Tab-separated table of C-alpha atoms in Angstrom:
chain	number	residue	atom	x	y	z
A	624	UNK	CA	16.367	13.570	132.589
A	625	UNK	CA	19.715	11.100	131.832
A	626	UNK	CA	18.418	7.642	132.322
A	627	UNK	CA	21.406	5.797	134.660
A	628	UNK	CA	22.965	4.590	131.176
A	629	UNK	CA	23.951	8.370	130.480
A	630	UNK	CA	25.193	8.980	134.408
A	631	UNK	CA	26.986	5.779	134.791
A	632	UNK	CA	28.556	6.266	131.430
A	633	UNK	CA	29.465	9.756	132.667
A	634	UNK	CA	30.827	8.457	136.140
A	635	UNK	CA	33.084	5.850	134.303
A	636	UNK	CA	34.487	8.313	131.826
A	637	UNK	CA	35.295	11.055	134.884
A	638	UNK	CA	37.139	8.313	137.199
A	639	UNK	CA	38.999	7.751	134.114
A	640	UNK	CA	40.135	11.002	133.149
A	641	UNK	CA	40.023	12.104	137.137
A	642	UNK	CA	41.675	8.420	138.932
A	643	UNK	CA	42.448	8.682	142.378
A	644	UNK	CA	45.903	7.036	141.838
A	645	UNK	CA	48.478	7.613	138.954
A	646	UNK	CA	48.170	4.071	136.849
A	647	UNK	CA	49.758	3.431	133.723
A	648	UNK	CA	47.836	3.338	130.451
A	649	UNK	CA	49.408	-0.271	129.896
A	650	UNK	CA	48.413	-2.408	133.234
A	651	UNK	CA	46.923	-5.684	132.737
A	652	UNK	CA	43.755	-4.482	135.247
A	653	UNK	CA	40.766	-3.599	133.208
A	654	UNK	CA	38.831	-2.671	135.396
A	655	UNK	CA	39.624	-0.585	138.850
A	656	UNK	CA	37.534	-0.500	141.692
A	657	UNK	CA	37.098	3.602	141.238
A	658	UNK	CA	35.608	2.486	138.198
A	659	UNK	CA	32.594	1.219	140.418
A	660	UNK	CA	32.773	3.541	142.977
A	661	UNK	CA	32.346	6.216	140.192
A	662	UNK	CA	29.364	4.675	138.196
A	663	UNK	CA	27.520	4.100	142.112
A	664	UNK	CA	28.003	7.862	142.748
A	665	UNK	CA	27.056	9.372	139.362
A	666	UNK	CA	24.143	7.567	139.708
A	667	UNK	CA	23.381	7.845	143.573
A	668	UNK	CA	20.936	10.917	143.447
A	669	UNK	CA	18.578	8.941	141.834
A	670	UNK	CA	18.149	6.554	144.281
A	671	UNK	CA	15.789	8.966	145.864
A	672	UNK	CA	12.901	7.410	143.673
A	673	UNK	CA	13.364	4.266	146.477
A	674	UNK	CA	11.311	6.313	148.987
A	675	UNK	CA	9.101	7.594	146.254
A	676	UNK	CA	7.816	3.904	145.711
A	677	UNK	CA	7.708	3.156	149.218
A	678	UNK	CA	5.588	6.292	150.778
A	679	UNK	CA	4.058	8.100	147.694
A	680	UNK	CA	5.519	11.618	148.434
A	681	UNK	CA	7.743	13.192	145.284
A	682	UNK	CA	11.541	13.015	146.251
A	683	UNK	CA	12.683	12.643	142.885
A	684	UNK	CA	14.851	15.850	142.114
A	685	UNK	CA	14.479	16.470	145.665
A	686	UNK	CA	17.292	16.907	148.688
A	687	UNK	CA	19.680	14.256	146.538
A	688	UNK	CA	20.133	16.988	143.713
A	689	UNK	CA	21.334	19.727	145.379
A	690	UNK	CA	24.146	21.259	146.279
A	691	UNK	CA	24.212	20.840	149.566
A	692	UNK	CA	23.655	17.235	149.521
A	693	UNK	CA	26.594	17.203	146.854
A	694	UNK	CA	29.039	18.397	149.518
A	695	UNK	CA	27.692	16.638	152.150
A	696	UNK	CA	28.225	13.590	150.245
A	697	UNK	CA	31.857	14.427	149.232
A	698	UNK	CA	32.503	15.253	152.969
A	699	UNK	CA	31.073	12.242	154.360
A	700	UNK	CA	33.079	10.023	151.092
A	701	UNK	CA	36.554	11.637	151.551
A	702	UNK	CA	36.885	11.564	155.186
A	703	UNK	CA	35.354	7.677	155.342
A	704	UNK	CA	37.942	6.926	152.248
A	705	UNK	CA	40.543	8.494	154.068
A	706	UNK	CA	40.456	7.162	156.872
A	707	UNK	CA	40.218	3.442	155.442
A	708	UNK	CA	41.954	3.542	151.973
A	709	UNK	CA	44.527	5.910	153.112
A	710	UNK	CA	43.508	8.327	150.149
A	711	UNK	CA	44.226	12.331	150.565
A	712	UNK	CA	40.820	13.592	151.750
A	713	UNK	CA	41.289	16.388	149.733
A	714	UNK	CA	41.524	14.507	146.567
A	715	UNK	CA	38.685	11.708	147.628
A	716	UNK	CA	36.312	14.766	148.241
A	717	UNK	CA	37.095	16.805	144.708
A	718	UNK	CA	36.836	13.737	143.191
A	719	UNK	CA	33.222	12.803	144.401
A	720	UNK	CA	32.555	16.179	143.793
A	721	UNK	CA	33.198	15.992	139.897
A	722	UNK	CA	31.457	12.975	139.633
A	723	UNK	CA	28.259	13.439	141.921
A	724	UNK	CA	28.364	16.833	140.035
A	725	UNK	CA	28.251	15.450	136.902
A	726	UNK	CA	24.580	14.020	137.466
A	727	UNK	CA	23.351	17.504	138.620
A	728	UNK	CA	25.101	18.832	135.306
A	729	UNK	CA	23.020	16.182	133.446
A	730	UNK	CA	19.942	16.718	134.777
A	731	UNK	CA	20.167	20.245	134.107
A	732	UNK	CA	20.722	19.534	130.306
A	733	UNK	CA	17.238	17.914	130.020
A	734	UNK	CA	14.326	18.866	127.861
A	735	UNK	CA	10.899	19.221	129.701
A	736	UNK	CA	10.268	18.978	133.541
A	737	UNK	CA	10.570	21.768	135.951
A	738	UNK	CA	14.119	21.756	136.036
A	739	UNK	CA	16.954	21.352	139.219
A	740	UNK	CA	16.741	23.259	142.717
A	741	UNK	CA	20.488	22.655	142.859
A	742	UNK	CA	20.801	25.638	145.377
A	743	UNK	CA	17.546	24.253	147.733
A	744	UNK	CA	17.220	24.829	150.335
A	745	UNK	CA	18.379	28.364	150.253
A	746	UNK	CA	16.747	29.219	147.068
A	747	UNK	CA	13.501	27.739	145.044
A	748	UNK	CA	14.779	28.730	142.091
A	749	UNK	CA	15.196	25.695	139.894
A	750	UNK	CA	17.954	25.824	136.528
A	751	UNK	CA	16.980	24.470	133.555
A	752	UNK	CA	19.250	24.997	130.402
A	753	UNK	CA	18.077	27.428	127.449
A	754	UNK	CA	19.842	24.334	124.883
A	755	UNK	CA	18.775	20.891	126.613
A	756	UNK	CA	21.347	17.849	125.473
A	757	UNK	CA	18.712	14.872	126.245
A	758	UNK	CA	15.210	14.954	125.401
A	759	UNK	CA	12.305	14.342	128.182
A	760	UNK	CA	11.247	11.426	128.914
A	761	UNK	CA	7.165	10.963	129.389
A	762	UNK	CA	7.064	8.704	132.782
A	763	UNK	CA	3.383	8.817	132.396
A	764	UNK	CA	3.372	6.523	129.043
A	765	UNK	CA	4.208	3.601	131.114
A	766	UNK	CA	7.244	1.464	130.662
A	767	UNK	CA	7.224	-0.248	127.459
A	768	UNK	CA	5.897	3.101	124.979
A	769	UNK	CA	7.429	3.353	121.766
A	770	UNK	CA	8.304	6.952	122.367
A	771	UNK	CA	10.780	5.748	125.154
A	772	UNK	CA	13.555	4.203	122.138
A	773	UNK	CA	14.249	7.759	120.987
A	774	UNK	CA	15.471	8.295	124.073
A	775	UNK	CA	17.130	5.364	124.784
A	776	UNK	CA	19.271	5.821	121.480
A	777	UNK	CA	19.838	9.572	122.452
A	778	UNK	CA	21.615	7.962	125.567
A	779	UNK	CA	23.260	5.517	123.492
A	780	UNK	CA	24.247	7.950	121.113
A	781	UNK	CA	25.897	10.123	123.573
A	782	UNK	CA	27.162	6.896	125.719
A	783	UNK	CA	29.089	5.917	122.418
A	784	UNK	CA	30.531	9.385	121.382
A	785	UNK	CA	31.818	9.863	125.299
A	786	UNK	CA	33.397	6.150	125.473
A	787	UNK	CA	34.587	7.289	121.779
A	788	UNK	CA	36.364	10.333	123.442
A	789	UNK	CA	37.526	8.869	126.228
A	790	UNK	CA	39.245	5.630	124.127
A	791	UNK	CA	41.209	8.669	121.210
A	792	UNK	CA	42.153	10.452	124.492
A	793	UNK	CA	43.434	7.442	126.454
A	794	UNK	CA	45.375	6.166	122.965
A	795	UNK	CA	47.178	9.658	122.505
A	796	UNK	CA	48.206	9.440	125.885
A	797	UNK	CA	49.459	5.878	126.224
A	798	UNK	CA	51.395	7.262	122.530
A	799	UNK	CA	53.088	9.799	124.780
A	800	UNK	CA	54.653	7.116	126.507
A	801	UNK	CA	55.821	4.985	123.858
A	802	UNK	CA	57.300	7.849	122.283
């Protein structure tokens, strides 16, 4: 599965290309506080490893990467922003979507493991893509194994070419402008 390099990397490029408001390509801000808010929720189903440490019982892949949860979430996130950033709750909750979505979409893309029960609890069947992006990672090695930097650079790798993308698309549009 992504490590949270490869879904926050993914979060940050989506708020980019998807942003909430209309900003131009020239402001002095950096940074945004979507930005955040985008890198927390592409990496948010993962947090379900927290009660994994603290009871025992396997929720990893669980409840968190479904579906279900996904629009649960982007309910519960666009009405909440809505009401207190005065954002469309349309927009809030398709743009949660995209991004929570992404780390489904991810963790579909992996090599090894049993795959995602995106459609649980309705169905047990659990998707797995046929031509995996990231390779498996072997939890059972321990921490520190060697076999762990191959993946790490496979996330860098595909960190770098996305931030790549994102930094030719963002200079042809801020060209459109000048132009």
């Amino acid at each position: 599965m992504p490590s949270p390099i490869a879904h926050a990397v993914s979060g940050y490029v989506l708020s980019e290309l998807f942003p909430l408001k209309s900003r131009p390509f020239h402001q002095g801000k950096r940074y945004h506080w979507e930005s955040f808010a985008a890198v927390f929720i592409a990496i948010a189903a993962d947090f379900d490893f927290i009660p994994q440490l603290l009871t025992g019982e396997r929720f990893h892949r669980g409840l968190t990467h479904t579906l279900l949860f996904t629009v649960g979430l982007s309910l519960v996130i666009g009405l909440l922003g809505s009401r207190f950033k005065k954002f469309s709750a349309q927009k809030l909750i398709g743009w949660t979507l995209i991004i929570y979505g992404s780390h489904l979409l991810l963790d579909i893309f992996t090599a090894g493991g049993s795959g995602v029960q995106i459609f649980s609890p309705f169905s047990d069947v659990s998707i797995q893509s046929s031509l995996p992006l990231f390779p498996g990672v072997h939890h059972s090695r321990g921490l520190f194994d060697l076999s762990h930097l191959v993946f790490i650079g496979w996330e860098l790798g595909y960190s770098g070419l996305v931030l790549a993308g994102l930094s030719f698309w963002k200079q042809t549009q801020s060209q459109k402008f000048v132009e």
